[in-house]
Amino acid sequence: MNTRLDFRKLAKASRKVKITDTLTSLKIAVMGNHALQFFSSALRNQLLLLGINPEIYEVGYNQIDIELIDADSKIYKFKPDVVIFFESTFSIQNGFYKLDSDLKRMNFAKATIDKIEQRIKYFDGKTFLPKIIYYSYELVDDNVFGNYFANVQSSFYYQLFQFNAKLLQLTEKFHNLYIFEINKYLKQVKDTRNWTNVVVSDIHFSLDQFAYLAFHNAKMLSTFSGQFKKCIILDLDNTLWGGIIGDDEIDNIEIGNLGIGKAFTRLQIWLKELQKRGIILAVCSKNEEKIAKLPFEKHPEMVLKLEDISIFVANWNNKADNIRYIQKVLNIGFDSMVFLDDNPIERDLVRQEIPEITVPELPKDPVDYYHFLVELNLFDTVSYSKNDQNRTLQYQQEALRMKAIPSLTNMNEYLESLKMVGEIEAFQEHDVARIAQLTQRSNQFNLRTIRYDTDDILRIMKSSDFLTFSIKLKDKFGDYGLISVIILEKNGQNKYKIDTWIMSCRVLKKGVEFFALNYILKTLKEIGATTLDGEYLATKKNVPVKNLLQDLGFSKKENGYSELSVVKFKNIRNFIQQNK
Amino acid sequence: MILDELTNIFRDVFEDDDIHIENTSTSDDFDEWDSLNHIYLVVEIEKHFKIKFSSREILQWNNVGDMVKSIENLIVK
């Protein structure tokens, strides 16, 4: 993971990636009004490094509207998962200059937005609904009005600002629309463009700039396919504060106004914001637990408090072992974890023992921590729901549950002692964001790994071809919230098949699948259905559900499907009480 | 010397570690030497030698030897 690979090094690195079936496939259409061949090639290479093998269809230069209007165009046969619209400010500039009145120029941003709405709407009613990534316009002024541009609504730079603001607002209208804000990623590359290539060949950015844009764009795409970070594991001494709490004692650690404490404060404030967004914070420190907790409890200038930390591990064990313990409690993939430590030896050890985990090479000087980490854009996401904000509490409860296990002799006794209550119902409007998010985030307990966005879920809810179920779970330690989603699709006369069966990994092995199946079969019986078909689609991560259907009593058929007879089904024992 | 360094760049750009270039080589000698790869070559040559060709001189090259001459001129300055 290197944001700084230039175009040529990137090409070399990607040549080493073996193209195999284990890579995720992704169909991307790229459209623009400037020469994008180098961009597409850099995007392909960045994706390969992220384990995605893309098929890229580059729509002819400046052919956007012709391609979209014609229903027989290749783009509709290609059925892209993602369409990237990457337009250049230089290319629209001449069109702006041709507008012959101030009034028309003042309307430029709005007229352009209307055109874009139209472009997005061309995908309505097709058999596929791609995610759309629209590049904002590069903010580059012609300086015709100089710094007075803001006072002149008909100036080019004014209209660019207007356009970008309106573009962001369009996401409220189209849930499949995502914005790639190009200005965030310019100026961070030494030579943004080569003017010979701009003028002679219509290549508006340097190759290295394309590589950098492609890096961030590829990260966005990998987030679409479910690769994202959920947890950040923190070292303490010289990472969260300056100094060593065991030696320096609480008054002498650098945080807040002491020494370069502001550098650590800045980092902590940012971590707190991530935590509020739903990123889990865990501590992994070589310390006595009591001493390590002191600053969190007593230091007035600490931003992070104990209640912000989901799991606190301070002991003298090897850090890789402690991280494995944290992983076990959280039950998320190592590849969704980030480990922050100022000590290069610890970083190397963790990298070697757990290669999937992301370990940023923190700069030596703590004042560089914050901006270095921000630039890595490690926490890109494609969803945000209220549930995210409660996550810290949920994992603290999980840590308590883990501690409760050893005192009980068998699993059934343990499950019974949890006093679980489940609520199962058809999808409700207020749960749609969370349901879509579960389809995006879940990798392990996911029978077919189909990702849906909120629009898809709304469409499924409204269709009479589907039966939907969502499950919420509580136990004596706390509320898990909405943790399982099942979608059944009508599959002929009196038959249904499982389109989606997902469960949050936080409730694995609690019998939620039994609870769910009992209810589903009761529902199917009531509407007179006779069989339920199911199918397991293997991915790298969903091994836990490989035998789910067989374990639930489905019998294998020849076509890869398994089936369950509704009539013969007998309820499966579990320890979840049904609410209402 | 310059030719050796150029060879490395050509190999990366054409994604072929076995190619050899000489002063007399032209774009006709390599299938990979299309207009896009030509741009890629120029960019990487400028970056490697820390030089900047003028937009006109790029159009006047007929073979690798001309490129070498341009590079020599810019390095000497």
PDB file of N, CA and C in Angstrom, chain A residues 7 29-44 56-64 84-88 91 135 182 201-205 207 210 213-214 217, chain B residues 36:
ATOM      1  N   PHE A   7       3.856   6.483 -11.940  1.00  0.00           N
ATOM      2  CA  PHE A   7       3.202   5.735 -13.004  1.00  0.00           C
ATOM      3  C   PHE A   7       4.020   4.511 -13.427  1.00  0.00           C
ATOM      4  N   ALA A  29     -16.743   1.233 -16.646  1.00  0.00           N
ATOM      5  CA  ALA A  29     -16.738   2.060 -17.852  1.00  0.00           C
ATOM      6  C   ALA A  29     -16.137   3.412 -17.489  1.00  0.00           C
ATOM      7  N   VAL A  30     -15.212   3.887 -18.303  1.00  0.00           N
ATOM      8  CA  VAL A  30     -14.579   5.186 -18.057  1.00  0.00           C
ATOM      9  C   VAL A  30     -14.963   6.128 -19.194  1.00  0.00           C
ATOM     10  N   MET A  31     -15.498   7.293 -18.800  1.00  0.00           N
ATOM     11  CA  MET A  31     -15.928   8.260 -19.813  1.00  0.00           C
ATOM     12  C   MET A  31     -15.338   9.615 -19.514  1.00  0.00           C
ATOM     13  N   GLY A  32     -14.906  10.316 -20.557  1.00  0.00           N
ATOM     14  CA  GLY A  32     -14.365  11.647 -20.306  1.00  0.00           C
ATOM     15  C   GLY A  32     -14.309  12.484 -21.553  1.00  0.00           C
ATOM     16  N   ASN A  33     -13.833  13.714 -21.365  1.00  0.00           N
ATOM     17  CA  ASN A  33     -13.712  14.617 -22.505  1.00  0.00           C
ATOM     18  C   ASN A  33     -12.260  15.052 -22.681  1.00  0.00           C
ATOM     19  N   HIS A  34     -11.346  14.207 -22.233  1.00  0.00           N
ATOM     20  CA  HIS A  34      -9.917  14.447 -22.451  1.00  0.00           C
ATOM     21  C   HIS A  34      -9.271  13.065 -22.554  1.00  0.00           C
ATOM     22  N   ALA A  35      -8.011  13.003 -22.927  1.00  0.00           N
ATOM     23  CA  ALA A  35      -7.385  11.701 -23.179  1.00  0.00           C
ATOM     24  C   ALA A  35      -7.171  10.949 -21.863  1.00  0.00           C
ATOM     25  N   LEU A  36      -7.806   9.793 -21.737  1.00  0.00           N
ATOM     26  CA  LEU A  36      -7.814   9.095 -20.446  1.00  0.00           C
ATOM     27  C   LEU A  36      -7.108   7.738 -20.483  1.00  0.00           C
ATOM     28  N   GLN A  37      -6.395   7.455 -21.564  1.00  0.00           N
ATOM     29  CA  GLN A  37      -5.754   6.134 -21.661  1.00  0.00           C
ATOM     30  C   GLN A  37      -4.798   5.872 -20.512  1.00  0.00           C
ATOM     31  N   PHE A  38      -4.018   6.886 -20.158  1.00  0.00           N
ATOM     32  CA  PHE A  38      -3.048   6.677 -19.080  1.00  0.00           C
ATOM     33  C   PHE A  38      -3.761   6.525 -17.727  1.00  0.00           C
ATOM     34  N   PHE A  39      -4.861   7.255 -17.586  1.00  0.00           N
ATOM     35  CA  PHE A  39      -5.643   7.105 -16.362  1.00  0.00           C
ATOM     36  C   PHE A  39      -6.179   5.675 -16.246  1.00  0.00           C
ATOM     37  N   SER A  40      -6.774   5.180 -17.334  1.00  0.00           N
ATOM     38  CA  SER A  40      -7.358   3.837 -17.285  1.00  0.00           C
ATOM     39  C   SER A  40      -6.292   2.796 -16.990  1.00  0.00           C
ATOM     40  N   SER A  41      -5.134   2.982 -17.603  1.00  0.00           N
ATOM     41  CA  SER A  41      -4.091   1.994 -17.381  1.00  0.00           C
ATOM     42  C   SER A  41      -3.580   2.051 -15.936  1.00  0.00           C
ATOM     43  N   ALA A  42      -3.439   3.257 -15.383  1.00  0.00           N
ATOM     44  CA  ALA A  42      -3.017   3.370 -13.977  1.00  0.00           C
ATOM     45  C   ALA A  42      -4.092   2.801 -13.045  1.00  0.00           C
ATOM     46  N   LEU A  43      -5.355   3.033 -13.389  1.00  0.00           N
ATOM     47  CA  LEU A  43      -6.450   2.529 -12.553  1.00  0.00           C
ATOM     48  C   LEU A  43      -6.438   0.997 -12.531  1.00  0.00           C
ATOM     49  N   ARG A  44      -6.247   0.405 -13.712  1.00  0.00           N
ATOM     50  CA  ARG A  44      -6.171  -1.052 -13.781  1.00  0.00           C
ATOM     51  C   ARG A  44      -5.028  -1.569 -12.893  1.00  0.00           C
ATOM     52  N   ILE A  56     -11.997  -2.995 -18.038  1.00  0.00           N
ATOM     53  CA  ILE A  56     -12.274  -1.569 -18.222  1.00  0.00           C
ATOM     54  C   ILE A  56     -12.698  -1.296 -19.655  1.00  0.00           C
ATOM     55  N   TYR A  57     -13.837  -0.654 -19.790  1.00  0.00           N
ATOM     56  CA  TYR A  57     -14.290  -0.229 -21.115  1.00  0.00           C
ATOM     57  C   TYR A  57     -14.141   1.281 -21.175  1.00  0.00           C
ATOM     58  N   GLU A  58     -13.225   1.725 -22.007  1.00  0.00           N
ATOM     59  CA  GLU A  58     -13.025   3.161 -22.125  1.00  0.00           C
ATOM     60  C   GLU A  58     -13.864   3.676 -23.277  1.00  0.00           C
ATOM     61  N   VAL A  59     -14.838   4.483 -22.956  1.00  0.00           N
ATOM     62  CA  VAL A  59     -15.715   5.031 -23.981  1.00  0.00           C
ATOM     63  C   VAL A  59     -14.909   6.037 -24.799  1.00  0.00           C
ATOM     64  N   GLY A  60     -15.106   6.038 -26.103  1.00  0.00           N
ATOM     65  CA  GLY A  60     -14.345   6.911 -26.990  1.00  0.00           C
ATOM     66  C   GLY A  60     -14.290   8.343 -26.480  1.00  0.00           C
ATOM     67  N   TYR A  61     -13.189   8.957 -26.740  1.00  0.00           N
ATOM     68  CA  TYR A  61     -12.912  10.322 -26.336  1.00  0.00           C
ATOM     69  C   TYR A  61     -14.055  11.254 -26.741  1.00  0.00           C
ATOM     70  N   ASN A  62     -14.607  11.948 -25.754  1.00  0.00           N
ATOM     71  CA  ASN A  62     -15.660  12.928 -26.013  1.00  0.00           C
ATOM     72  C   ASN A  62     -16.954  12.342 -26.578  1.00  0.00           C
ATOM     73  N   GLN A  63     -17.209  11.081 -26.296  1.00  0.00           N
ATOM     74  CA  GLN A  63     -18.398  10.428 -26.863  1.00  0.00           C
ATOM     75  C   GLN A  63     -19.473  10.211 -25.795  1.00  0.00           C
ATOM     76  N   ILE A  64     -19.361  10.858 -24.653  1.00  0.00           N
ATOM     77  CA  ILE A  64     -20.217  10.541 -23.516  1.00  0.00           C
ATOM     78  C   ILE A  64     -21.692  10.515 -23.899  1.00  0.00           C
ATOM     79  N   ILE A  84     -17.391   5.597 -14.429  1.00  0.00           N
ATOM     80  CA  ILE A  84     -16.622   6.747 -13.963  1.00  0.00           C
ATOM     81  C   ILE A  84     -16.721   7.858 -15.001  1.00  0.00           C
ATOM     82  N   PHE A  85     -17.242   9.007 -14.586  1.00  0.00           N
ATOM     83  CA  PHE A  85     -17.248  10.181 -15.449  1.00  0.00           C
ATOM     84  C   PHE A  85     -16.115  11.096 -14.992  1.00  0.00           C
ATOM     85  N   PHE A  86     -15.138  11.252 -15.815  1.00  0.00           N
ATOM     86  CA  PHE A  86     -13.984  12.067 -15.450  1.00  0.00           C
ATOM     87  C   PHE A  86     -13.839  13.146 -16.526  1.00  0.00           C
ATOM     88  N   GLU A  87     -14.367  14.337 -16.212  1.00  0.00           N
ATOM     89  CA  GLU A  87     -14.275  15.435 -17.169  1.00  0.00           C
ATOM     90  C   GLU A  87     -13.241  16.440 -16.694  1.00  0.00           C
ATOM     91  N   SER A  88     -12.660  17.118 -17.665  1.00  0.00           N
ATOM     92  CA  SER A  88     -11.603  18.056 -17.328  1.00  0.00           C
ATOM     93  C   SER A  88     -12.085  19.493 -17.455  1.00  0.00           C
ATOM     94  N   SER A  91     -11.447  21.142 -20.727  1.00  0.00           N
ATOM     95  CA  SER A  91     -12.300  20.766 -21.850  1.00  0.00           C
ATOM     96  C   SER A  91     -13.630  21.506 -21.856  1.00  0.00           C
ATOM     97  N   TYR A 135     -16.423  12.755 -11.273  1.00  0.00           N
ATOM     98  CA  TYR A 135     -15.316  13.610 -10.828  1.00  0.00           C
ATOM     99  C   TYR A 135     -15.802  15.054 -10.722  1.00  0.00           C
ATOM    100  N   ILE A 182     -11.660  15.677  -7.039  1.00  0.00           N
ATOM    101  CA  ILE A 182     -10.308  15.647  -7.608  1.00  0.00           C
ATOM    102  C   ILE A 182      -9.366  16.645  -6.929  1.00  0.00           C
ATOM    103  N   SER A 201      -1.422  16.861 -26.982  1.00  0.00           N
ATOM    104  CA  SER A 201      -2.085  15.544 -26.994  1.00  0.00           C
ATOM    105  C   SER A 201      -3.361  15.477 -26.178  1.00  0.00           C
ATOM    106  N   ASP A 202      -3.801  16.616 -25.608  1.00  0.00           N
ATOM    107  CA  ASP A 202      -5.013  16.636 -24.798  1.00  0.00           C
ATOM    108  C   ASP A 202      -4.933  15.715 -23.576  1.00  0.00           C
ATOM    109  N   ILE A 203      -3.720  15.548 -23.081  1.00  0.00           N
ATOM    110  CA  ILE A 203      -3.537  14.790 -21.835  1.00  0.00           C
ATOM    111  C   ILE A 203      -3.383  15.820 -20.721  1.00  0.00           C
ATOM    112  N   HIS A 204      -4.415  15.948 -19.884  1.00  0.00           N
ATOM    113  CA  HIS A 204      -4.488  17.114 -19.012  1.00  0.00           C
ATOM    114  C   HIS A 204      -3.768  16.961 -17.683  1.00  0.00           C
ATOM    115  N   PHE A 205      -3.316  15.736 -17.389  1.00  0.00           N
ATOM    116  CA  PHE A 205      -2.549  15.553 -16.163  1.00  0.00           C
ATOM    117  C   PHE A 205      -1.282  14.767 -16.463  1.00  0.00           C
ATOM    118  N   LEU A 207       1.491  11.812 -15.985  1.00  0.00           N
ATOM    119  CA  LEU A 207       1.283  10.388 -15.766  1.00  0.00           C
ATOM    120  C   LEU A 207       1.308  10.060 -14.267  1.00  0.00           C
ATOM    121  N   PHE A 210      -1.932  11.054 -12.740  1.00  0.00           N
ATOM    122  CA  PHE A 210      -2.943  10.038 -13.035  1.00  0.00           C
ATOM    123  C   PHE A 210      -2.780   8.835 -12.090  1.00  0.00           C
ATOM    124  N   LEU A 213      -4.212   9.855  -8.710  1.00  0.00           N
ATOM    125  CA  LEU A 213      -5.677   9.870  -8.747  1.00  0.00           C
ATOM    126  C   LEU A 213      -6.207   8.437  -8.789  1.00  0.00           C
ATOM    127  N   ALA A 214      -5.552   7.611  -9.604  1.00  0.00           N
ATOM    128  CA  ALA A 214      -6.000   6.227  -9.752  1.00  0.00           C
ATOM    129  C   ALA A 214      -5.874   5.476  -8.432  1.00  0.00           C
ATOM    130  N   ASN A 217      -8.865   6.576  -6.446  1.00  0.00           N
ATOM    131  CA  ASN A 217     -10.072   6.084  -7.098  1.00  0.00           C
ATOM    132  C   ASN A 217     -10.195   4.562  -6.917  1.00  0.00           C
TER     133      ASN A 217
ATOM    134  N   LEU B  36       1.011   6.745 -27.956  1.00  0.00           N
ATOM    135  CA  LEU B  36       0.867   6.855 -26.496  1.00  0.00           C
ATOM    136  C   LEU B  36       2.165   6.484 -25.797  1.00  0.00           C
TER     137      LEU B  36
END
